[in-house]
Every structure is written in structure tokens, then in C-alpha cells.
């Protein structure tokens, strides 16, 4: 069972992914990272065939970094999403297609936060919330019911908890562990942890840096 979820707010994007690597009915590990840092302001979440996810995500990651070295500035989330979509579409029409489903989250100083949904057929859409995996069948209705424009970070965290609770009930091989990240302007002042039925929130983080750059925060249970 694989599950990705993303929620966009007015000045942040909250995303989470399960951390289980499985093959058929066998769970091989519970600390598998399905998030790939494209740049300081862009994060790519990837699920699908085991080999395809790592190879395609790292290919996009290295090309985004190469673009920065060549041009002296980073791609915006919109540009990175379209670059990723074009490459996925090109490989789809080759002999070596990648079977991957993606969420791309990021923050741009001019455009603000952005969340993009992309499936293995290279269909791309910008969305206020998105989900991939079997859990998406169970939680998209919750996101549609409780999401609202201008949702605060606290409300987004509660919405994320609702989705994870609902997703954990009917799934027999529910992993019980997720890796949540927060992308926003400035230093994140919120930590989120999820493990089976226990939640915890903390605000004990270092002081905010002088610059107002998007920073990621990773917390594992």
C-alpha cells in the first residue's frame, strides 16, 4: 500500500508520504523515503514501480540541479512541474516508460505555494489538494469536504490527521508510519508526527533565519 497526500495553504504546502517499501504482500522495510528534494524550494513525492520511482525521480532531481548550475537560478515549481511532465510523456512514448505517480510541492517568491498532481500517463494538474495510492480512494472525499481556501496550518494538520485516520481503518496492510513535510515562507514553526493512533505537535524549533526562503522540515515518529 502506497499513499501520498498534499494540501496547499495560502503560504505553505503540507505533504505526507508513507514510508513502507513493499513487494506484493511482503513489507521489506518501514523507513523508505519517497520524497526527493529537487531544490531548496521544490519537493517531489513519487510512488510506483520500485525501480522506476528512484531512477526517474533522481533523473529529474539532477537535471533541476544542473539547470541551476548552468543558469545561476532555480526553476520555479511551475517550470519544474512542466519539465517533469514533458520527460515523463517522452518516456511514455519510448520503449522504457516509467510507471510512476507524482506530487510536486514548492514555493515561489512571486507565485507563492504550488501543488501539482501528475499520474503515470503524464497528466498534469495544479490542485489545492491531491492524493495518490489506494488511500486516495478513501480520503479525497474528506479533502473535498473539509478543505477551504485560506486554510490555516493548524487546520491543514487536523485535516491531514483525519485523512490518515480514515486511510488506516480499512487497509489491512496499513503501514502505520508516515513522513510529513511542511513547505512555507520562512522557518517552519510546526512539527507533525504520526504513528498508529498517536499524534504529537511541537513548536520547539530553532530561531528563524534572516532570509525568507522556503525551508523543509522532516519529522519521523
C-alpha positions as semicolon CSV with decimal commas, in nm:
position;residue;x (nm);y (nm);z (nm)
1;X;0,000;0,000;0,000
2;X;0,138;0,336;-0,106
3;X;-0,007;0,673;-0,018
4;X;0,083;1,032;-0,098
5;X;-0,114;1,337;0,010
6;X;-0,069;1,711;-0,029
7;X;-0,257;2,016;0,099
8;X;-0,186;2,370;-0,020
9;X;-0,245;2,672;0,202
10;X;-0,208;3,046;0,144
11;X;0,165;3,047;0,227
12;X;0,266;2,680;0,261
13;X;0,223;2,329;0,123
14;X;0,183;2,036;0,362
15;X;0,264;1,693;0,219
16;X;0,299;1,343;0,361
17;X;0,400;1,001;0,228
18;X;0,406;0,652;0,370
19;X;0,749;0,506;0,438
20;X;0,691;0,139;0,352
21;X;0,873;-0,046;0,074
22;X;0,665;-0,348;-0,021
23;X;0,654;-0,614;-0,289
24;X;0,318;-0,785;-0,322
25;X;0,221;-0,893;0,032
26;X;0,574;-0,857;0,173
27;X;0,679;-0,539;0,352
28;X;1,055;-0,518;0,314
29;X;1,127;-0,201;0,513
30;X;0,947;0,074;0,703
31;X;1,188;0,364;0,657
32;X;1,177;0,406;0,279
33;X;1,191;0,773;0,180
34;X;0,960;0,853;-0,111
35;X;1,039;1,225;-0,113
36;X;1,310;1,377;-0,331
37;X;1,440;1,728;-0,278
38;X;1,460;1,893;-0,619
39;X;1,591;2,225;-0,487
40;X;1,567;2,445;-0,179
41;X;1,205;2,522;-0,265
42;X;1,077;2,217;-0,453
43;X;0,994;1,868;-0,325
44;X;0,893;1,569;-0,539
45;X;0,692;1,278;-0,396
46;X;0,700;0,962;-0,604
47;X;0,527;0,623;-0,587
48;X;0,500;0,339;-0,837
49;X;0,728;0,060;-0,953
50;X;1,023;0,030;-0,716
51;X;1,299;0,077;-0,970
52;X;1,113;0,338;-1,173
53;X;1,048;0,571;-0,882
54;X;1,411;0,612;-0,778
55;X;1,552;0,627;-1,130
56;X;1,302;0,880;-1,264
57;X;1,298;1,099;-0,953
58;X;1,677;1,114;-0,935
59;X;1,696;1,189;-1,309
60;X;1,464;1,487;-1,264
61;X;1,645;1,590;-0,946
62;X;1,987;1,601;-1,110
63;X;1,859;1,789;-1,415
64;X;1,692;2,053;-1,197
65;X;2,020;2,098;-1,010
66;X;2,211;2,110;-1,340
67;X;1,980;2,388;-1,460
68;X;2,066;2,592;-1,152
69;X;2,440;2,546;-1,206
70;X;2,417;2,646;-1,572
71;X;2,188;2,947;-1,529
72;X;2,257;3,068;-1,177
73;X;1,897;3,044;-1,056
74;X;1,648;2,769;-0,973
75;X;1,344;2,656;-1,163
76;X;1,011;2,769;-1,024
77;X;0,766;2,498;-0,909
78;X;0,559;2,558;-1,225
79;X;0,862;2,521;-1,452
80;X;0,982;2,212;-1,265
81;X;0,637;2,053;-1,292
82;X;0,620;2,111;-1,668
83;X;0,976;1,987;-1,713
84;X;0,890;1,670;-1,519
85;X;0,569;1,622;-1,715
86;X;0,748;1,658;-2,050
87;X;1,011;1,400;-1,959
88;X;0,751;1,155;-1,829
89;X;0,549;1,199;-2,150
90;X;0,857;1,142;-2,367
91;X;0,948;0,823;-2,182
92;X;0,586;0,707;-2,205
93;X;0,626;0,704;-2,584
94;X;0,956;0,515;-2,572
95;X;1,047;0,153;-2,509
96;X;1,133;0,228;-2,146
97;X;0,831;0,403;-1,991
98;X;0,829;0,489;-1,622
99;X;0,529;0,376;-1,418
100;X;0,527;0,647;-1,151
101;X;0,269;0,874;-0,988
102;X;0,390;1,208;-0,858
103;X;0,312;1,503;-0,637
104;X;0,527;1,814;-0,673
105;X;0,518;2,076;-0,398
106;X;0,708;2,400;-0,381
107;X;0,718;2,769;-0,301
108;X;0,799;3,058;-0,531
109;X;0,871;3,412;-0,414
110;X;0,647;3,554;-0,687
111;X;0,382;3,286;-0,738
112;X;0,358;3,162;-0,379
113;X;0,296;2,796;-0,287
114;X;0,209;2,538;-0,550
115;X;0,098;2,175;-0,552
116;X;0,093;1,970;-0,872
117;X;-0,066;1,630;-0,936
118;X;0,078;1,402;-1,203
119;X;-0,005;1,042;-1,292
120;X;0,186;0,776;-1,485
121;X;0,024;0,889;-1,812
122;X;0,187;1,233;-1,769
123;X;-0,141;1,411;-1,698
124;X;-0,055;1,727;-1,503
125;X;-0,287;1,944;-1,296
126;X;-0,238;2,213;-1,035
127;X;-0,462;2,142;-0,737
128;X;-0,532;2,278;-0,387
129;X;-0,515;1,920;-0,256
130;X;-0,417;1,586;-0,408
131;X;-0,354;1,223;-0,319
132;X;-0,214;0,908;-0,481
133;X;-0,247;0,542;-0,393
134;X;-0,527;0,330;-0,250
135;X;-0,566;0,581;0,030
136;X;-0,673;0,841;-0,226
137;X;-0,996;0,648;-0,287
138;X;-1,081;0,687;0,081
139;X;-0,959;1,037;0,157
140;X;-1,035;1,256;-0,146
141;X;-1,393;1,295;-0,023
142;X;-1,262;1,413;0,316
143;X;-1,032;1,663;0,149
144;X;-1,320;1,788;-0,066
145;X;-1,546;1,822;0,238
146;X;-1,311;1,999;0,480
147;X;-1,068;2,189;0,257
148;X;-1,131;2,561;0,219
149;X;-0,940;2,849;0,060
150;X;-0,715;3,018;0,313
151;X;-0,691;2,709;0,533
152;X;-0,452;2,768;0,823
153;X;-0,161;2,539;0,904
154;X;-0,334;2,412;1,218
155;X;-0,648;2,329;1,018
156;X;-0,439;2,162;0,749
157;X;-0,268;1,944;1,009
158;X;-0,605;1,841;1,153
159;X;-0,728;1,764;0,802
160;X;-0,418;1,553;0,740
161;X;-0,486;1,361;1,061
162;X;-0,846;1,296;0,953
163;X;-0,723;1,155;0,624
164;X;-0,460;0,932;0,785
165;X;-0,710;0,803;1,039
166;X;-0,964;0,719;0,768
167;X;-0,700;0,560;0,548
168;X;-0,573;0,339;0,830
169;X;-0,907;0,175;0,915
170;X;-0,999;-0,039;0,609
171;X;-0,648;-0,104;0,474
172;X;-0,534;-0,442;0,605
173;X;-0,163;-0,379;0,543
174;X;-0,169;-0,020;0,666
175;X;0,195;0,075;0,739
176;X;0,120;0,298;1,039
177;X;0,409;0,535;0,966
178;X;0,423;0,848;0,756
179;X;0,675;1,119;0,683
180;X;0,514;1,466;0,686
181;X;0,687;1,775;0,546
182;X;0,595;2,141;0,559
183;X;0,696;2,388;0,287
184;X;0,635;2,752;0,363
185;X;0,778;3,102;0,358
186;X;1,032;3,141;0,638
187;X;1,122;2,883;0,901
188;X;0,853;2,626;0,981
189;X;0,722;2,656;1,336
190;X;0,518;2,336;1,337
191;X;0,616;1,973;1,369
192;X;0,388;1,684;1,296
193;X;0,432;1,317;1,382
194;X;0,207;1,022;1,309
195;X;0,244;0,666;1,431
196;X;-0,056;0,431;1,453
197;X;-0,301;0,622;1,680
198;X;-0,060;0,862;1,848
199;X;-0,014;1,225;1,746
200;X;0,215;1,491;1,881
201;X;0,279;1,854;1,792
202;X;0,574;2,069;1,896
203;X;0,690;2,423;1,833
204;X;1,038;2,386;1,981
205;X;1,239;2,475;1,673
206;X;1,546;2,694;1,616
207;X;1,507;3,065;1,562
208;X;1,401;3,177;1,216
209;X;1,682;3,260;0,975
210;X;1,728;3,614;0,849
211;X;1,626;3,535;0,491
212;X;1,270;3,442;0,396
213;X;1,345;3,129;0,197
214;X;1,131;2,818;0,183
215;X;1,264;2,558;0,426
216;X;1,166;2,195;0,466
217;X;1,106;2,022;0,795
218;X;1,114;1,646;0,824
219;X;0,988;1,466;1,132
220;X;0,970;1,094;1,181
221;X;0,800;0,918;1,466
